Amino acid sequence: MTHRHHIAAAAPAASQATTGPAVAPAPLRARPLRIAVVGGSLTGPVLALLLLQAGLDHVTVYEANPDLPTATGGILSLEHPALDVLDRLGIPQHEYVQFGFETITQFRGYGPADDRFVQRQYPGRFTTWTLLHQALARRLPAGLVHAGRRVTGISADHRRPMLHFADGRREAADLVAFCDGRASIGRRLLDPGRRLHYAGYVAHRGTATIRPGDLGDFQRWEPRPGLQFNIAPVPAGSDWIFALNATTEQYTTWFGAPPEQRTFVLPHHVSPAARAHVDAYAATHLPAHLADLVHATTTRMAVPVMDIDLPTTMAWPVGDGHAVLLGDALAPVRAHTARGANNGIEQADGLVTALRQHTRHGADLPGALLGWRRRHLLTALAAVRQGPIIADRLGLGTTRDLATAVVG
Ligand SMILES: Cc1cc2nc3c(=O)[nH]c(=O)nc-3n(C[C@H](O)[C@H](O)[C@H](O)COP(=O)(O)OP(=O)(O)OC[C@H]3O[C@@H](n4cnc5c(N)ncnc54)[C@H](O)[C@@H]3O)c2cc1C
C-alpha cells in the first residue's frame, strides 16, 4: 500500500472535519529511510547535517577522496538563504566568514563611464572552500563519512537502489543523493545524454601569502574585454582568479589533458608555460602591485569554465527507491554567476523539507520530490543560462546558445 492510499483511506468524513484532525496521522514507515549521500565536499555535508537535524539519521556519506580534509580551496560567495541554512545548523558565521565585507568593487577599463569604478552591494558574505568544508566536517558524527569510497554504478537490487563502488563492494539505500560535483558519476549514470562543454576560457587561480593594503572587499578588475581578474582577502593572504580565453589545444598543452577530461587542475598539473602565460597577462594588464602578487604566487590551480546541457529533472526512480542530483552534480555553473555553492545548499535544504513531509506526515514521496524539483530546477537553469550572457559581455569564451535547449 502506498502512503497516498493510506491518507485517502484514513481521511475524515466531511461531518467530522470540524472536530477531528484535518489530515490523517502520519503512517509509520515499515523501516527508517536509508539515505546514501555521494560526495563529502560542501553540498553533501550540508545535506547530511540537515537530514540528521530532521531526525533522518540513517545517513551515510561516501567520499571518493581518501584525504579530503587536507584539501584546500579558495573564495566562495554565499547568499542569505545559504547563510540562513548554516545558521539553522548552528554554525556560527564567524567560523567560516573571516572578513565580513558585503561589497564588490569593480574597476573597468572600457564601456560606459558609470561602470568604470563601481562599488556594488553583495547580498551575502564570502567564505573559502577550506573554511566552510572544515566547519561542516567537524560537525559530522564520527563514522558517518566513508572516505576513499568511489561510487562507480547504481542498480536496482530487490527493488532497492544499490550503489556499486570501485573497491567492488555494494551498499543498499532507499534514497541516493548524488552531490559528487561537476564530473558527477550520478549524472553520467542517471542522465547520460547531458554533457559538459568547454566554454573557451580558463579560471586560473592562486592563493597569495601577500594581502594588498587596500584590499578590503572583493575586487574585480576588467581592464579590457577578454579578461577578468578577481581578488579577495582570505586568511592566508589573498585569493585571486584570473579568467583568460584559451583554446582547447592551449588548455591541453598547459595542463596535460583536454578540459572535458581534466575538469579541475591541481597544482602539480600546472606547467611552467601556463604559469608564464598568466604572469605575462598580469604584467601587461594589471596594476603593478597585482602583477607582482600574481608572479609571487607559488601554488597555482585552474578550472576550465564549462557549460552543462540543461537539466530537465532532478530525481529518478530506482526500483522502489529514488536517486537525486544536487549542486554541481546537477548543474555546475560559471563562477561569474556566484551561484555554485548556493545552488547546492538551497537544494539540500529543499530536499530535507520534502523528505520531512514524507516521514512526518506521510506525504507521497514521488510527489514530494516533484515539488522539490519544481522549486529548485528553475533556479539552477537560470544560473546555467546566465553564465554565457555575463561572459559575452566580458568578451570571455565562445558563445553557445543554451536558450534554445528544450526543457520538459
Ligand atoms: C577540494 C575542493 C576545493 C574547491 N575549491 C573551490 C574554490 O576555490 N572556488 C570555487 O568556486 N569552488 C571550489 N570548489 C568547488 C565547489 O565546492 C563547488 O563548485 C560548489 O560549491 C558545489 O559543491 P558540491 O559539493 O556540489 O561539489 P564539489 O565541491 O565538486 O564536491 C564533489 C565531491 O564529490 C566527490 N566525488 C566525486 N566523484 C565521486 C564518486 N564517484 N564517488 C564518491 N565521491 C565522489 C569529490 O571528491 C568531491 O569531494 C572546490 C571543490 C573541492 C572538492
PDB file of N, CA, C and O in Angstrom, residues 221-244:
ATOM      1  N   TRP A 221      38.751  43.320 -11.437  1.00  0.00           N
ATOM      2  CA  TRP A 221      39.479  44.157 -12.398  1.00  0.00           C
ATOM      3  C   TRP A 221      39.179  43.670 -13.810  1.00  0.00           C
ATOM      4  O   TRP A 221      39.416  42.504 -14.134  1.00  0.00           O
ATOM      5  N   GLU A 222      38.667  44.606 -14.654  1.00  0.00           N
ATOM      6  CA  GLU A 222      38.357  44.261 -16.053  1.00  0.00           C
ATOM      7  C   GLU A 222      38.968  45.331 -16.951  1.00  0.00           C
ATOM      8  O   GLU A 222      38.270  46.209 -17.472  1.00  0.00           O
ATOM      9  N   PRO A 223      40.304  45.289 -17.107  1.00  0.00           N
ATOM     10  CA  PRO A 223      40.965  46.378 -17.836  1.00  0.00           C
ATOM     11  C   PRO A 223      40.564  46.450 -19.311  1.00  0.00           C
ATOM     12  O   PRO A 223      40.547  47.522 -19.885  1.00  0.00           O
ATOM     13  N   ARG A 224      40.286  45.301 -19.913  1.00  0.00           N
ATOM     14  CA  ARG A 224      39.815  45.322 -21.305  1.00  0.00           C
ATOM     15  C   ARG A 224      38.991  44.055 -21.550  1.00  0.00           C
ATOM     16  O   ARG A 224      39.057  43.105 -20.745  1.00  0.00           O
ATOM     17  N   PRO A 225      38.177  44.013 -22.629  1.00  0.00           N
ATOM     18  CA  PRO A 225      37.398  42.794 -22.874  1.00  0.00           C
ATOM     19  C   PRO A 225      38.321  41.587 -23.036  1.00  0.00           C
ATOM     20  O   PRO A 225      39.446  41.714 -23.533  1.00  0.00           O
ATOM     21  N   GLY A 226      37.836  40.421 -22.576  1.00  0.00           N
ATOM     22  CA  GLY A 226      38.611  39.187 -22.752  1.00  0.00           C
ATOM     23  C   GLY A 226      39.421  38.794 -21.534  1.00  0.00           C
ATOM     24  O   GLY A 226      40.135  37.798 -21.570  1.00  0.00           O
ATOM     25  N   LEU A 227      39.300  39.555 -20.462  1.00  0.00           N
ATOM     26  CA  LEU A 227      39.948  39.110 -19.222  1.00  0.00           C
ATOM     27  C   LEU A 227      39.266  39.722 -18.006  1.00  0.00           C
ATOM     28  O   LEU A 227      38.736  40.819 -18.056  1.00  0.00           O
ATOM     29  N   GLN A 228      39.266  38.961 -16.937  1.00  0.00           N
ATOM     30  CA  GLN A 228      38.717  39.440 -15.662  1.00  0.00           C
ATOM     31  C   GLN A 228      39.584  38.898 -14.536  1.00  0.00           C
ATOM     32  O   GLN A 228      39.874  37.690 -14.497  1.00  0.00           O
ATOM     33  N   PHE A 229      39.989  39.793 -13.666  1.00  0.00           N
ATOM     34  CA  PHE A 229      40.824  39.405 -12.526  1.00  0.00           C
ATOM     35  C   PHE A 229      40.073  39.726 -11.243  1.00  0.00           C
ATOM     36  O   PHE A 229      39.691  40.868 -11.011  1.00  0.00           O
ATOM     37  N   ASN A 230      39.821  38.704 -10.416  1.00  0.00           N
ATOM     38  CA  ASN A 230      39.137  38.891  -9.129  1.00  0.00           C
ATOM     39  C   ASN A 230      40.119  38.614  -8.011  1.00  0.00           C
ATOM     40  O   ASN A 230      40.919  37.671  -8.099  1.00  0.00           O
ATOM     41  N   ILE A 231      40.032  39.407  -6.973  1.00  0.00           N
ATOM     42  CA  ILE A 231      40.902  39.162  -5.816  1.00  0.00           C
ATOM     43  C   ILE A 231      40.147  39.533  -4.542  1.00  0.00           C
ATOM     44  O   ILE A 231      39.382  40.503  -4.518  1.00  0.00           O
ATOM     45  N   ALA A 232      40.340  38.717  -3.500  1.00  0.00           N
ATOM     46  CA  ALA A 232      39.650  38.973  -2.228  1.00  0.00           C
ATOM     47  C   ALA A 232      40.548  38.530  -1.078  1.00  0.00           C
ATOM     48  O   ALA A 232      41.381  37.624  -1.250  1.00  0.00           O
ATOM     49  N   PRO A 233      40.372  39.158   0.097  1.00  0.00           N
ATOM     50  CA  PRO A 233      41.175  38.731   1.249  1.00  0.00           C
ATOM     51  C   PRO A 233      40.713  37.366   1.764  1.00  0.00           C
ATOM     52  O   PRO A 233      39.514  37.089   1.809  1.00  0.00           O
ATOM     53  N   VAL A 234      41.664  36.526   2.105  1.00  0.00           N
ATOM     54  CA  VAL A 234      41.374  35.225   2.738  1.00  0.00           C
ATOM     55  C   VAL A 234      42.367  35.081   3.896  1.00  0.00           C
ATOM     56  O   VAL A 234      43.352  35.834   3.953  1.00  0.00           O
ATOM     57  N   PRO A 235      42.126  34.144   4.832  1.00  0.00           N
ATOM     58  CA  PRO A 235      43.009  34.058   5.999  1.00  0.00           C
ATOM     59  C   PRO A 235      44.497  33.972   5.639  1.00  0.00           C
ATOM     60  O   PRO A 235      45.331  34.594   6.282  1.00  0.00           O
ATOM     61  N   ALA A 236      44.838  33.237   4.573  1.00  0.00           N
ATOM     62  CA  ALA A 236      46.261  33.050   4.240  1.00  0.00           C
ATOM     63  C   ALA A 236      46.884  34.289   3.611  1.00  0.00           C
ATOM     64  O   ALA A 236      48.105  34.406   3.548  1.00  0.00           O
ATOM     65  N   GLY A 237      46.071  35.215   3.102  1.00  0.00           N
ATOM     66  CA  GLY A 237      46.584  36.390   2.403  1.00  0.00           C
ATOM     67  C   GLY A 237      45.518  36.915   1.460  1.00  0.00           C
ATOM     68  O   GLY A 237      44.591  37.605   1.848  1.00  0.00           O
ATOM     69  N   SER A 238      45.633  36.514   0.175  1.00  0.00           N
ATOM     70  CA  SER A 238      44.580  36.887  -0.773  1.00  0.00           C
ATOM     71  C   SER A 238      44.426  35.793  -1.818  1.00  0.00           C
ATOM     72  O   SER A 238      45.379  35.093  -2.157  1.00  0.00           O
ATOM     73  N   ASP A 239      43.180  35.672  -2.280  1.00  0.00           N
ATOM     74  CA  ASP A 239      42.852  34.631  -3.243  1.00  0.00           C
ATOM     75  C   ASP A 239      42.496  35.306  -4.559  1.00  0.00           C
ATOM     76  O   ASP A 239      41.714  36.249  -4.569  1.00  0.00           O
ATOM     77  N   TRP A 240      43.104  34.869  -5.653  1.00  0.00           N
ATOM     78  CA  TRP A 240      42.788  35.510  -6.936  1.00  0.00           C
ATOM     79  C   TRP A 240      42.349  34.485  -7.974  1.00  0.00           C
ATOM     80  O   TRP A 240      42.701  33.301  -7.908  1.00  0.00           O
ATOM     81  N   ILE A 241      41.562  34.992  -8.910  1.00  0.00           N
ATOM     82  CA  ILE A 241      41.095  34.186 -10.047  1.00  0.00           C
ATOM     83  C   ILE A 241      41.279  35.058 -11.284  1.00  0.00           C
ATOM     84  O   ILE A 241      40.780  36.183 -11.325  1.00  0.00           O
ATOM     85  N   PHE A 242      41.994  34.536 -12.255  1.00  0.00           N
ATOM     86  CA  PHE A 242      42.244  35.296 -13.487  1.00  0.00           C
ATOM     87  C   PHE A 242      41.597  34.525 -14.635  1.00  0.00           C
ATOM     88  O   PHE A 242      42.060  33.449 -15.000  1.00  0.00           O
ATOM     89  N   ALA A 243      40.500  35.063 -15.161  1.00  0.00           N
ATOM     90  CA  ALA A 243      39.790  34.402 -16.262  1.00  0.00           C
ATOM     91  C   ALA A 243      40.368  34.894 -17.580  1.00  0.00           C
ATOM     92  O   ALA A 243      40.370  36.101 -17.861  1.00  0.00           O
ATOM     93  N   LEU A 244      40.882  33.948 -18.373  1.00  0.00           N
ATOM     94  CA  LEU A 244      41.519  34.277 -19.657  1.00  0.00           C
ATOM     95  C   LEU A 244      41.073  33.280 -20.725  1.00  0.00           C
ATOM     96  O   LEU A 244      40.971  32.077 -20.450  1.00  0.00           O
TER      97      LEU A 244
END
